[in-house]
Amino acid sequence: MNRFITFLKNWMLPIGMVTGALLYIVYHYIPFFAPAGPFLLHAVKKIQPVLLFLMLFLTFTKISPKDMRMHRWQWWLLLIQAGSFVALSFLIITCPWLSETAKGIIEAAMICLICPTATAASVVTGKLGGDMAGLITYTVMINLVTAVIVPLFVPAIHPAEGVTFFSSFLKIMAKVFPMLICPCVVAWGLRYLLPEVHATIQKYSHWSFYIWGVALTLAILMTTRAIFNNPNGAAVIIGIGAASLLCCAFEFWAGKGIGARYGERITVGQSLGQKNTVFAIWMGYTFMEPVTAVAGGFYSIWHNCFNS
């Protein structure tokens, strides 16, 4: 049993990726499962947020509010993410002659670059020996920056009646708050109001790793579904896949390079490179061209391949 658990821990990431992809492929090619499709899709969409909440809640039980503090490397990462998003926004705004395919690929890169750090990144960082508190602090920072910077530029890229900075800001915060702030409030509330309950739950904080494994399987399943069901041409999909791969490689390279200067190579690399791809997919079909949502799916594959 112990050998099996050790094997599972060492190979959780590739096992989750392969399992998620195979589950959807089996469903897609076996007509028997087709009638259950709507129910299964609804169930996965309901289960994913619960898993992410539990995973982050258990992680926060291990971290004291005193551990949450700012570091210099965090400001460099914010500059990279916000600066690249703004630069590409200006490229689209000032170059109206760009084709729709080119715009879609650029927008896909924008989503990959501004997308906040994954909630699961704290679990991976902890397993790799990084600073979980520093990564979670940056996760909060980049979510707030994203909530401000995306609404500032999206109306200029995709003018639409009724789309304002305030409405877009509220949409993003409504998506971020339950998954990021609520687990923190509940965990720290227990720490100070019910310390005995907090101590008991903290003993099971290692379960966050296994919850992450299940969440990863579902994320790859949904990624495979998005790729299989995308109605756009192969050229667009290949272009978006290539753009997301380049962004992933750049962000891990830049993150680890900056982290090496501050003695936090693992933490900074994961902070910049591992993304909340569920949020990226949502941001694609909510604010950009719908096809750009595929970028989040591709990025999910790339950053998990890198981590594995």
Backbone as numpy.savetxt, mean C-alpha at the origin, in Angstrom:
# Nx Ny Nz CAx CAy CAz Cx Cy Cz
5.99 -30.09 13.75 5.17 -28.88 13.75 6.03 -27.62 13.75
7.08 -27.65 14.58 7.96 -26.49 14.65 8.68 -26.25 13.32
9.04 -27.36 12.66 9.70 -27.23 11.35 8.74 -26.63 10.33
7.47 -27.00 10.41 6.47 -26.45 9.49 6.29 -24.96 9.73
6.21 -24.54 11.01 6.04 -23.12 11.34 7.25 -22.31 10.86
8.44 -22.87 11.05 9.66 -22.19 10.59 9.64 -22.04 9.07
9.27 -23.13 8.39 9.15 -23.08 6.93 8.14 -22.01 6.49
7.00 -21.96 7.19 5.95 -21.00 6.86 6.45 -19.56 7.06
7.18 -19.34 8.13 7.71 -17.99 8.40 8.69 -17.57 7.31
9.57 -18.49 6.94 10.61 -18.16 5.95 10.04 -17.95 4.55
8.96 -18.67 4.24 8.43 -18.65 2.87 7.02 -18.06 2.76
6.60 -17.34 3.80 5.25 -16.80 3.83 4.94 -15.92 2.61
5.90 -15.07 2.24 5.65 -14.12 1.15 5.44 -14.82 -0.19
6.39 -15.65 -0.66 6.13 -16.34 -1.93 4.94 -17.28 -1.89
4.70 -17.93 -0.73 3.54 -18.82 -0.61 2.25 -18.01 -0.77
2.17 -16.86 -0.11 0.99 -16.01 -0.20 0.75 -15.52 -1.61
1.83 -15.13 -2.30 1.71 -14.62 -3.67 1.21 -15.70 -4.62
1.84 -16.88 -4.55 1.45 -17.97 -5.45 0.03 -18.44 -5.16
-0.31 -18.55 -3.88 -1.65 -19.00 -3.49 -2.72 -18.03 -3.99
-2.48 -16.73 -3.78 -3.46 -15.73 -4.22 -3.69 -15.77 -5.71
-2.60 -15.86 -6.49 -2.72 -15.89 -7.94 -3.43 -17.17 -8.40
-3.06 -18.31 -7.82 -3.67 -19.59 -8.22 -5.15 -19.64 -7.89
-5.53 -19.08 -6.74 -6.94 -19.09 -6.35 -7.80 -18.39 -7.41
-7.33 -17.22 -7.88 -8.14 -16.53 -8.89 -8.09 -17.26 -10.23
-6.95 -17.78 -10.61 -6.83 -18.50 -11.89 -7.77 -19.71 -11.91
-7.83 -20.44 -10.80 -8.75 -21.59 -10.70 -10.19 -21.11 -10.86
-10.53 -20.04 -10.14 -11.89 -19.50 -10.24 -12.21 -19.06 -11.67
-11.24 -18.40 -12.32 -11.46 -17.84 -13.65 -11.71 -18.91 -14.71
-10.99 -20.01 -14.61 -11.05 -21.01 -15.67 -11.97 -22.20 -15.38
-12.57 -22.23 -14.21 -13.51 -23.31 -13.89 -14.91 -22.71 -13.75
-15.79 -22.91 -14.73 -17.13 -22.29 -14.73 -17.96 -22.62 -13.49
-17.70 -23.74 -12.85 -18.48 -24.16 -11.68 -18.51 -23.08 -10.60
-17.39 -22.33 -10.47 -17.28 -21.33 -9.40 -17.90 -19.98 -9.78
-18.25 -19.78 -11.03 -18.73 -18.48 -11.51 -19.91 -17.92 -10.71
-20.96 -18.73 -10.39 -22.10 -18.18 -9.64 -21.72 -17.60 -8.28
-20.64 -18.09 -7.70 -20.22 -17.59 -6.38 -19.39 -16.33 -6.46
-19.08 -15.88 -7.69 -18.21 -14.72 -7.88 -18.62 -13.47 -7.13
-19.87 -12.98 -7.29 -20.28 -11.76 -6.59 -20.16 -11.87 -5.06
-20.56 -13.03 -4.52 -20.46 -13.22 -3.07 -19.01 -13.21 -2.61
-18.14 -13.92 -3.35 -16.72 -13.99 -2.98 -16.06 -12.62 -3.05
-16.40 -11.84 -4.10 -15.84 -10.50 -4.24 -16.27 -9.62 -3.07
-17.54 -9.69 -2.71 -18.05 -8.91 -1.58 -17.36 -9.32 -0.28
-17.17 -10.63 -0.11 -16.54 -11.13 1.12 -15.09 -10.66 1.24
-14.35 -10.73 0.14 -12.94 -10.30 0.16 -12.84 -8.81 0.48
-13.72 -8.01 -0.12 -13.69 -6.56 0.13 -14.02 -6.22 1.58
-14.82 -7.07 2.22 -15.16 -6.85 3.63 -14.06 -7.37 4.56
-13.45 -8.50 4.18 -12.44 -9.12 5.03 -11.13 -8.34 5.03
-10.73 -7.81 3.87 -9.44 -7.12 3.77 -9.27 -6.00 4.79
-10.23 -5.06 4.90 -10.06 -3.98 5.89 -9.96 -4.50 7.33
-10.71 -5.56 7.63 -10.66 -6.12 8.99 -9.28 -6.68 9.29
-8.71 -7.39 8.32 -7.36 -7.96 8.51 -6.32 -6.86 8.69
-6.43 -5.80 7.87 -5.48 -4.69 7.97 -5.61 -3.99 9.32
-6.84 -3.82 9.79 -7.07 -3.20 11.09 -6.43 -4.03 12.20
-6.71 -5.35 12.20 -6.16 -6.21 13.24 -4.64 -6.24 13.21
-4.09 -6.29 12.00 -2.64 -6.35 11.84 -1.98 -5.10 12.42
-2.54 -3.94 12.09 -1.95 -2.69 12.59 -2.22 -2.51 14.08
-3.38 -2.96 14.54 -3.71 -2.87 15.97 -2.70 -3.67 16.80
-2.42 -4.90 16.37 -1.46 -5.73 17.10 -0.06 -5.11 17.06
0.28 -4.49 15.94 1.58 -3.82 15.82 1.68 -2.65 16.79
0.61 -1.87 16.90 0.61 -0.70 17.79 0.69 -1.10 19.26
0.26 -2.32 19.60 0.37 -2.73 21.01 1.83 -2.87 21.43
2.73 -3.04 20.46 4.16 -3.19 20.77 4.88 -1.84 20.80
4.20 -0.78 20.37 4.86 0.52 20.24 4.22 1.53 21.18
5.04 2.20 21.95 4.57 3.25 22.85 4.52 4.58 22.11
3.59 5.47 22.48 3.56 6.80 21.86 4.90 7.53 21.96
5.67 7.20 23.01 6.98 7.85 23.18 7.96 7.44 22.08
7.70 6.29 21.45 8.60 5.81 20.39 8.37 6.54 19.07
7.24 7.20 18.96 6.87 7.86 17.70 7.53 9.24 17.64
8.57 9.35 16.84 9.23 10.64 16.71 9.77 10.79 15.29
10.00 12.05 14.93 10.44 12.36 13.57 11.96 12.19 13.43
12.37 11.81 12.19 13.79 11.65 11.86 14.07 12.43 10.57
15.33 12.74 10.37 15.69 13.51 9.18 15.37 12.76 7.89
15.57 11.45 7.90 15.34 10.69 6.68 13.90 10.78 6.21
12.97 10.98 7.14 11.56 11.07 6.76 11.29 12.27 5.86
11.98 13.37 6.11 11.77 14.57 5.29 12.31 14.36 3.88
13.41 13.61 3.75 13.93 13.30 2.41 12.93 12.46 1.62
12.32 11.51 2.29 11.33 10.66 1.60 10.10 11.47 1.18
9.65 12.36 2.06 8.52 13.21 1.70 8.84 14.07 0.48
10.07 14.56 0.44 10.49 15.38 -0.70 10.49 14.57 -1.99
10.97 13.34 -1.93 10.99 12.48 -3.12 9.58 12.19 -3.60
8.70 11.77 -2.69 7.35 11.38 -3.09 6.53 12.58 -3.57
6.53 13.65 -2.79 5.74 14.82 -3.18 6.35 15.50 -4.41
7.68 15.61 -4.45 8.35 16.29 -5.56 8.14 15.59 -6.89
8.23 14.25 -6.89 8.04 13.51 -8.14 6.59 13.59 -8.61
5.65 13.57 -7.68 4.23 13.68 -8.04 3.93 15.04 -8.65
4.45 16.08 -8.05 4.23 17.44 -8.57 4.88 17.60 -9.94
6.10 17.09 -10.10 6.81 17.23 -11.38 6.04 16.55 -12.51
5.53 15.34 -12.27 4.77 14.63 -13.30 3.41 15.28 -13.55
2.84 15.88 -12.51 1.58 16.62 -12.69 1.78 17.78 -13.64
2.85 18.54 -13.45 3.15 19.66 -14.33 3.44 19.19 -15.75
4.05 18.02 -15.89 4.32 17.48 -17.22 3.02 17.26 -17.98
2.02 16.68 -17.32 0.73 16.44 -17.97 0.00 17.75 -18.25
0.03 18.67 -17.29 -0.69 19.94 -17.43 -0.10 20.80 -18.54
1.22 20.82 -18.66 1.89 21.70 -19.63 2.12 21.06 -20.99
1.77 19.78 -21.12 1.96 19.09 -22.41 0.64 18.49 -22.89
-0.29 19.33 -23.36 -1.61 18.83 -23.78 -1.55 17.92 -25.00
-0.41 17.93 -25.71 -0.27 17.10 -26.90 0.03 15.63 -26.60
0.21 15.29 -25.33 0.49 13.91 -24.97 -0.70 13.01 -25.34
-0.41 11.82 -25.84 -1.48 10.89 -26.18 -2.14 10.35 -24.91
-3.34 9.77 -25.06 -4.05 9.21 -23.90 -3.26 8.06 -23.28
-2.58 7.30 -24.14 -1.76 6.19 -23.62 -0.62 6.72 -22.77
0.06 7.76 -23.27 1.17 8.36 -22.53 0.69 8.95 -21.20
-0.46 9.64 -21.24 -1.01 10.21 -20.01 -1.33 9.12 -19.00
-1.91 8.02 -19.48 -2.26 6.92 -18.58 -1.04 6.33 -17.91
0.05 6.19 -18.66 1.29 5.62 -18.10 1.91 6.59 -17.10
1.89 7.89 -17.42 2.43 8.89 -16.49 1.61 8.94 -15.21
0.30 8.90 -15.36 -0.57 8.91 -14.17 -0.35 7.66 -13.32
-0.10 6.54 -13.97 0.20 5.31 -13.23 1.48 5.49 -12.40
2.48 6.12 -12.99 3.73 6.39 -12.26 3.48 7.34 -11.10
2.62 8.34 -11.32 2.29 9.29 -10.25 1.68 8.58 -9.05
0.77 7.64 -9.33 0.12 6.89 -8.26 1.14 6.07 -7.48
2.05 5.41 -8.20 3.07 4.58 -7.55 4.02 5.42 -6.70
4.30 6.63 -7.13 5.26 7.47 -6.43 4.66 8.14 -5.19
3.41 8.58 -5.26 2.81 9.29 -4.12 2.13 8.34 -3.15
1.88 7.11 -3.56 1.15 6.16 -2.72 1.82 6.00 -1.34
1.04 6.08 -0.27 1.61 5.97 1.08 2.20 4.59 1.36
2.98 4.52 2.41 3.59 3.28 2.86 2.52 2.28 3.27
2.75 1.01 2.98 1.79 -0.03 3.32 1.65 -0.18 4.83
0.43 -0.45 5.28 0.22 -0.72 6.70 0.96 -2.00 7.12
1.12 -2.91 6.15 1.83 -4.16 6.45 3.33 -3.97 6.54
3.83 -2.83 6.10 5.28 -2.61 6.08 5.89 -2.69 7.48
5.11 -2.32 8.49 5.63 -2.38 9.86 5.91 -3.83 10.27
5.05 -4.75 9.82 5.25 -6.17 10.14 6.52 -6.69 9.47
6.67 -6.37 8.18 7.85 -6.82 7.43 9.11 -6.20 8.01
9.05 -4.90 8.31 10.21 -4.20 8.87 10.63 -4.79 10.21
9.63 -5.11 11.04 9.94 -5.73 12.33 10.63 -7.06 12.16
10.18 -7.88 11.20 10.80 -9.18 10.95 12.22 -9.04 10.43
12.47 -7.95 9.69 13.80 -7.74 9.12 14.75 -7.03 10.08
14.23 -6.64 11.25 15.08 -5.99 12.25 15.14 -4.49 12.15
14.17 -3.86 11.48 14.15 -2.42 11.33 13.41 -1.72 12.47
13.28 -0.42 12.34 12.64 0.43 13.35 11.16 0.57 13.01
10.31 -0.20 13.68 8.88 -0.17 13.39 8.25 1.17 13.72
8.68 1.77 14.84 8.11 3.06 15.25 8.43 4.15 14.23
9.66 4.16 13.74 10.05 5.16 12.73 9.26 4.99 11.46
9.03 3.74 11.05 8.26 3.50 9.83 6.81 3.91 10.01
6.21 3.59 11.15 4.81 3.96 11.37 4.65 5.47 11.44
5.62 6.15 12.04 5.58 7.62 12.07 5.58 8.17 10.65
6.43 7.59 9.80 6.46 8.07 8.41 5.16 7.71 7.68
4.58 6.58 8.00 3.32 6.19 7.37 2.24 7.23 7.63
2.17 7.70 8.87 1.21 8.75 9.21 1.52 10.03 8.44
2.80 10.40 8.37 3.21 11.64 7.69 2.86 11.61 6.21
3.18 10.50 5.52 2.95 10.45 4.08 1.47 10.36 3.75
0.68 9.74 4.63 -0.77 9.73 4.41 -1.36 11.14 4.48
-0.87 11.94 5.42 -1.35 13.32 5.54 -0.91 14.15 4.33
0.34 13.95 3.88 0.82 14.68 2.71 0.03 14.29 1.47
-0.24 13.01 1.32 -1.03 12.53 0.17 -2.42 13.14 0.17
-3.02 13.21 1.37 -4.38 13.75 1.48 -4.44 15.22 1.08
-3.31 15.92 1.17 -3.28 17.34 0.80 -2.85 17.53 -0.66
-1.80 16.82 -1.07 -1.20 17.10 -2.38 -2.02 16.55 -3.54
-2.65 15.40 -3.37 -3.44 14.83 -4.46 -4.64 15.72 -4.81
-5.43 16.18 -3.83 -6.54 17.08 -4.18 -6.11 18.41 -4.79
-4.87 18.83 -4.53 -4.39 20.09 -5.11 -4.17 19.99 -6.61
-3.74 18.82 -7.09 -3.35 18.69 -8.50 -4.33 17.91 -9.36
-5.11 17.02 -8.76 -6.04 16.21 -9.56 -7.05 17.06 -10.33
-7.65 18.12 -9.74 -8.60 18.94 -10.51 -7.98 19.58 -11.74
-6.68 19.86 -11.70 -6.03 20.46 -12.87 -5.76 19.41 -13.94
-5.54 18.16 -13.54 -5.27 17.08 -14.49 -6.57 16.55 -15.08
-7.58 16.39 -14.21 -8.89 15.88 -14.64 -9.97 16.83 -14.15
-10.19 17.95 -14.84 -11.23 18.89 -14.43 -12.60 18.20 -14.43
-13.33 18.35 -13.34 -14.66 17.75 -13.24 -15.53 18.61 -12.33
-16.78 18.75 -12.73 -17.70 19.59 -11.96 -17.95 18.96 -10.59
-17.85 19.78 -9.56 -18.12 19.32 -8.20 -16.91 18.74 -7.49
-15.79 18.56 -8.21 -14.58 18.03 -7.58 -13.75 19.19 -7.06
-13.69 19.33 -5.76 -12.94 20.42 -5.14 -11.85 19.83 -4.25
-10.98 20.72 -3.80 -9.93 20.28 -2.89 -10.53 19.66 -1.64
-11.53 20.31 -1.07 -12.10 19.85 0.20 -12.78 18.49 0.04
-13.55 18.31 -1.04 -14.25 17.03 -1.24 -13.26 15.89 -1.46
-12.20 16.14 -2.23 -11.18 15.12 -2.47 -10.41 14.81 -1.18
-10.11 15.85 -0.40 -9.41 15.67 0.86 -10.22 14.79 1.81
-11.53 15.05 1.89 -12.38 14.26 2.77 -12.47 12.81 2.31
-12.49 12.59 0.99 -12.52 11.22 0.46 -11.30 10.43 0.90
-10.14 11.08 0.78 -8.89 10.39 1.14 -8.83 10.13 2.64
-9.21 11.14 3.44 -9.16 10.97 4.89 -10.14 9.90 5.35
-11.30 9.81 4.68 -12.27 8.77 5.04 -11.71 7.38 4.75
-10.84 7.29 3.76 -10.21 6.02 3.42 -9.06 5.70 4.38
-8.33 6.73 4.80 -7.13 6.55 5.62 -7.46 6.36 7.10
-8.39 7.16 7.61 -8.64 7.22 9.05 -8.97 5.86 9.68
-9.94 5.11 9.13 -10.29 3.83 9.79 -9.14 2.83 9.80
-8.30 2.84 8.76 -7.24 1.85 8.63 -5.93 2.24 9.31
-5.75 3.51 9.61 -4.47 3.97 10.14 -4.60 4.56 11.54
-5.56 5.44 11.74 -5.68 6.15 13.01 -6.45 5.34 14.05
-7.53 4.68 13.63 -8.35 3.93 14.59 -7.58 2.82 15.31
-6.78 2.00 14.60 -6.01 0.97 15.34 -5.07 1.57 16.37
-4.51 2.72 16.02 -3.59 3.41 16.94 -4.34 3.88 18.18
-5.50 4.51 17.99 -6.30 5.03 19.10 -6.74 3.90 20.02
-7.20 2.78 19.43 -7.67 1.64 20.24 -6.52 1.01 21.02
-5.39 0.80 20.36 -4.24 0.16 21.02 -3.70 1.02 22.15
-3.54 2.31 21.89 -3.00 3.19 22.92 -4.02 3.50 24.01
-5.31 3.45 23.66 -6.35 3.60 24.67 -6.29 2.46 25.67
-6.12 1.23 25.16 -5.98 0.07 26.04 -4.71 0.16 26.89
-3.63 0.67 26.29 -2.35 0.78 27.01 -2.50 1.59 28.29
-3.27 2.68 28.23 -3.36 3.59 29.38 -4.62 3.38 30.22
-5.70 2.89 29.62 -6.95 2.73 30.35 -7.12 1.32 30.91
-6.67 0.32 30.15 -6.79 -1.08 30.58 -5.45 -1.79 30.38
-4.46 -1.45 31.18 -3.11 -1.99 30.98 -3.04 -3.51 31.05
-3.87 -4.16 31.87 -3.84 -5.62 31.97 -4.34 -6.26 30.68
-5.41 -5.69 30.13 -5.93 -6.19 28.85 -4.89 -5.97 27.75
-4.25 -4.79 27.77 -3.23 -4.47 26.79 -2.07 -5.47 26.87
-1.65 -5.79 28.08 -0.53 -6.72 28.27 -0.88 -8.11 27.76
-2.13 -8.53 27.96 -2.57 -9.84 27.47 -2.57 -9.89 25.95
-3.12 -8.84 25.33 -3.18 -8.79 23.86 -1.77 -8.72 23.28
-0.89 -8.00 23.96 0.48 -7.82 23.46 1.21 -9.16 23.33
0.83 -10.15 24.16 1.45 -11.47 24.08 1.18 -12.14 22.73
0.11 -11.71 22.07 -0.27 -12.30 20.79 0.06 -11.39 19.61
0.91 -10.40 19.84 1.23 -9.44 18.78 1.92 -10.11 17.59
2.59 -11.27 17.84 3.27 -11.97 16.73 2.27 -12.53 15.72
1.00 -12.59 16.08 -0.01 -13.06 15.15 -0.16 -12.12 13.95
0.31 -10.89 14.11 0.20 -9.92 13.01 0.90 -10.43 11.75
1.95 -11.24 11.94 2.68 -11.79 10.80 1.81 -12.74 10.00
1.04 -13.58 10.70 0.18 -14.56 10.01 -1.04 -13.88 9.39
-1.55 -12.86 10.08 -2.65 -12.07 9.51 -2.19 -11.41 8.23
-0.95 -10.91 8.25 -0.38 -10.30 7.04 -0.30 -11.31 5.91
0.03 -12.57 6.23 0.10 -13.60 5.20 -1.24 -13.81 4.51
-2.32 -13.83 5.29 -3.66 -13.97 4.72 -4.03 -12.74 3.91
-3.74 -11.55 4.45 -4.04 -10.30 3.74 -3.27 -10.23 2.43
-2.03 -10.70 2.44 -1.21 -10.71 1.22 -1.84 -11.62 0.16
-2.30 -12.80 0.58 -2.93 -13.73 -0.35 -4.15 -13.09 -1.02
-4.98 -12.41 -0.23 -6.16 -11.76 -0.78 -5.78 -10.60 -1.69
-4.72 -9.86 -1.32 -4.29 -8.73 -2.15 -3.80 -9.20 -3.52
-3.03 -10.29 -3.55 -2.55 -10.83 -4.83 -3.72 -11.41 -5.63
-4.69 -12.01 -4.94 -5.88 -12.51 -5.63 -6.59 -11.37 -6.35
-6.79 -10.24 -5.65 -7.47 -9.09 -6.25 -6.62 -8.46 -7.36
-5.30 -8.49 -7.20 -4.40 -7.99 -8.23 -4.54 -8.82 -9.51
-4.54 -10.15 -9.34 -4.70 -11.04 -10.50 -6.04 -10.80 -11.17
-7.07 -10.60 -10.38 -8.40 -10.32 -10.93 -8.39 -9.03 -11.76
-7.74 -7.98 -11.24 -7.69 -6.70 -11.95 -6.97 -6.83 -13.29
-5.90 -7.61 -13.33 -5.14 -7.79 -14.57 -5.95 -8.61 -15.58
-6.60 -9.68 -15.12 -7.38 -10.54 -16.01 -8.58 -9.80 -16.61
-9.18 -8.89 -15.83 -10.43 -8.26 -16.25 -10.25 -6.87 -16.83
-9.00 -6.45 -17.04 -8.79 -5.11 -17.58 -9.13 -5.08 -19.07
-10.02 -4.14 -19.50 -10.47 -4.12 -20.89 -9.54 -3.40 -21.86
-8.48 -2.79 -21.35 -7.60 -1.99 -22.20 -6.63 -2.85 -22.99
-6.03 -2.24 -24.01 -5.11 -2.94 -24.89 -3.84 -3.38 -24.19
-3.16 -4.33 -24.80 -1.94 -4.89 -24.22 -0.85 -3.83 -24.08
-0.77 -2.90 -25.05 0.28 -1.88 -25.01 0.17 -1.01 -23.76
-1.07 -0.64 -23.42 -1.30 0.19 -22.23 -0.92 -0.58 -20.97
-1.36 -1.82 -20.89 -1.09 -2.64 -19.70 0.41 -2.87 -19.53
1.09 -3.17 -20.63 2.55 -3.39 -20.57 3.26 -2.11 -20.14
2.80 -0.97 -20.69 3.40 0.33 -20.33 3.21 0.64 -18.86
2.02 0.40 -18.35 1.75 0.65 -16.92 2.55 -0.31 -16.05
2.64 -1.57 -16.47 3.43 -2.55 -15.72 4.90 -2.14 -15.66
5.43 -1.66 -16.79 6.83 -1.23 -16.84 7.05 0.01 -15.97
6.10 0.96 -16.03 6.21 2.19 -15.24 6.20 1.86 -13.74
5.31 0.96 -13.33 5.24 0.59 -11.91 6.50 -0.14 -11.47
7.07 -0.96 -12.35 8.32 -1.67 -12.03 9.47 -0.68 -11.85
9.57 0.29 -12.74 10.63 1.31 -12.63 10.47 2.12 -11.35
9.22 2.49 -11.02 8.98 3.25 -9.79 9.36 2.43 -8.56
9.01 1.15 -8.56 9.34 0.28 -7.44 10.86 0.17 -7.26
11.56 -0.07 -8.37 13.02 -0.19 -8.31 13.66 1.10 -7.82
13.17 2.23 -8.35 13.72 3.53 -7.95 13.50 3.79 -6.46
12.29 3.49 -5.97 11.98 3.84 -4.58 12.72 2.96 -3.59
12.87 1.68 -3.89 13.68 0.84 -2.99 15.14 1.27 -3.04
15.64 1.59 -4.24 17.03 2.03 -4.37 17.26 3.34 -3.62
16.38 4.32 -3.82 16.53 5.61 -3.15 16.36 5.47 -1.65
15.38 4.68 -1.22 15.13 4.51 0.20 16.31 3.86 0.91
16.85 2.81 0.33 17.98 2.13 0.96 19.24 3.00 0.92
19.38 3.79 -0.15 20.52 4.69 -0.23 20.47 5.76 0.84
19.30 6.37 1.01 19.14 7.39 2.06 19.26 6.75 3.44
18.65 5.56 3.59 18.71 4.89 4.89 20.12 4.53 5.30
20.98 4.20 4.33 22.36 3.84 4.64 23.10 5.01 5.29
22.74 6.24 4.90 23.38 7.44 5.47 23.00 7.64 6.94
21.82 7.13 7.33 21.35 7.34 8.70 21.34 6.05 9.52
21.95 4.99 8.98 21.99 3.73 9.71 20.65 3.04 9.81
19.74 3.32 8.88 18.39 2.75 8.90 18.03 2.22 7.51
18.91 1.44 6.93 18.72 1.00 5.55 17.43 0.21 5.35
17.15 -0.72 6.26 15.94 -1.54 6.15 14.69 -0.69 6.32
14.65 0.11 7.39 13.47 0.91 7.71 13.14 1.89 6.59
14.13 2.62 6.11 13.89 3.65 5.10 13.54 3.00 3.75
14.21 1.89 3.44 13.90 1.19 2.19 12.46 0.72 2.16
11.98 0.13 3.27 10.59 -0.33 3.33 9.62 0.85 3.37
10.00 1.93 4.03 9.12 3.11 4.12 8.82 3.69 2.74
9.82 3.71 1.88 9.64 4.29 0.56 9.21 3.26 -0.48
9.67 2.03 -0.35 9.43 1.04 -1.39 8.18 0.20 -1.24
7.79 -0.12 0.01 6.60 -0.97 0.21 5.36 -0.10 0.31
4.41 -0.31 -0.60 3.27 0.61 -0.75 1.94 -0.02 -0.32
1.03 0.87 0.03 -0.35 0.49 0.30 -1.06 0.34 -1.05
-0.89 -0.80 -1.68 -1.36 -0.97 -3.06 -2.89 -1.00 -3.16
-3.57 -1.39 -2.07 -5.04 -1.31 -2.08 -5.47 0.15 -2.21
-4.77 1.02 -1.49 -5.04 2.45 -1.58 -4.69 2.98 -2.98
-3.61 2.47 -3.56 -3.20 2.91 -4.90 -4.25 2.55 -5.94
-4.81 1.33 -5.83 -5.86 0.91 -6.76 -7.09 1.79 -6.61
-7.47 2.06 -5.37 -8.63 2.93 -5.11 -8.38 4.34 -5.65
-7.17 4.87 -5.43 -6.85 6.21 -5.90 -6.90 6.29 -7.43
-6.50 5.18 -8.09 -6.52 5.15 -9.55 -7.91 5.31 -10.11
-8.84 4.45 -9.65 -10.18 4.54 -10.24 -11.03 5.65 -9.64
-10.58 6.29 -8.56 -11.34 7.40 -7.96 -10.93 8.75 -8.53
-9.61 8.95 -8.75 -9.13 10.27 -9.13 -8.52 10.34 -10.53
-8.01 9.22 -11.03 -7.32 9.23 -12.32 -8.14 8.48 -13.37
-7.49 8.16 -14.50 -8.12 7.29 -15.48 -8.26 5.90 -14.88
-9.42 5.24 -15.04 -9.63 3.94 -14.40 -8.54 2.91 -14.68
-7.96 2.95 -15.90 -6.94 1.97 -16.24 -5.72 2.07 -15.32
-5.48 3.25 -14.75 -4.29 3.43 -13.91 -4.39 2.64 -12.61
-5.60 2.18 -12.26 -5.74 1.37 -11.05 -4.91 0.09 -11.14
-4.66 -0.36 -12.38 -3.86 -1.58 -12.56 -2.44 -1.38 -12.04
-1.98 -0.13 -12.02 -0.62 0.15 -11.54 -0.43 -0.34 -10.11
-1.45 -0.14 -9.27 -1.37 -0.61 -7.90 -1.25 -2.12 -7.83
-1.97 -2.82 -8.73 -1.89 -4.27 -8.77 -0.51 -4.75 -9.18
0.04 -4.13 -10.22 1.40 -4.50 -10.65 2.41 -4.21 -9.54
2.27 -3.04 -8.90 3.23 -2.66 -7.86 3.19 -3.68 -6.72
1.98 -4.20 -6.43 1.86 -5.22 -5.39 2.73 -6.43 -5.69
2.77 -6.81 -6.96 3.61 -7.93 -7.38 5.09 -7.58 -7.22
5.49 -6.40 -7.74 6.89 -6.02 -7.74 7.46 -5.90 -6.32
6.75 -5.17 -5.43 7.37 -4.95 -4.11 7.37 -6.23 -3.27
6.40 -7.12 -3.51 6.42 -8.40 -2.80 7.51 -9.33 -3.34
7.74 -9.28 -4.66 8.85 -10.05 -5.24 10.19 -9.57 -4.67
10.33 -8.26 -4.56 11.57 -7.70 -4.01 11.77 -8.16 -2.57
10.71 -8.05 -1.76 10.82 -8.44 -0.35 11.11 -9.92 -0.19
10.51 -10.72 -1.06 10.73 -12.16 -0.92 12.14 -12.56 -1.31
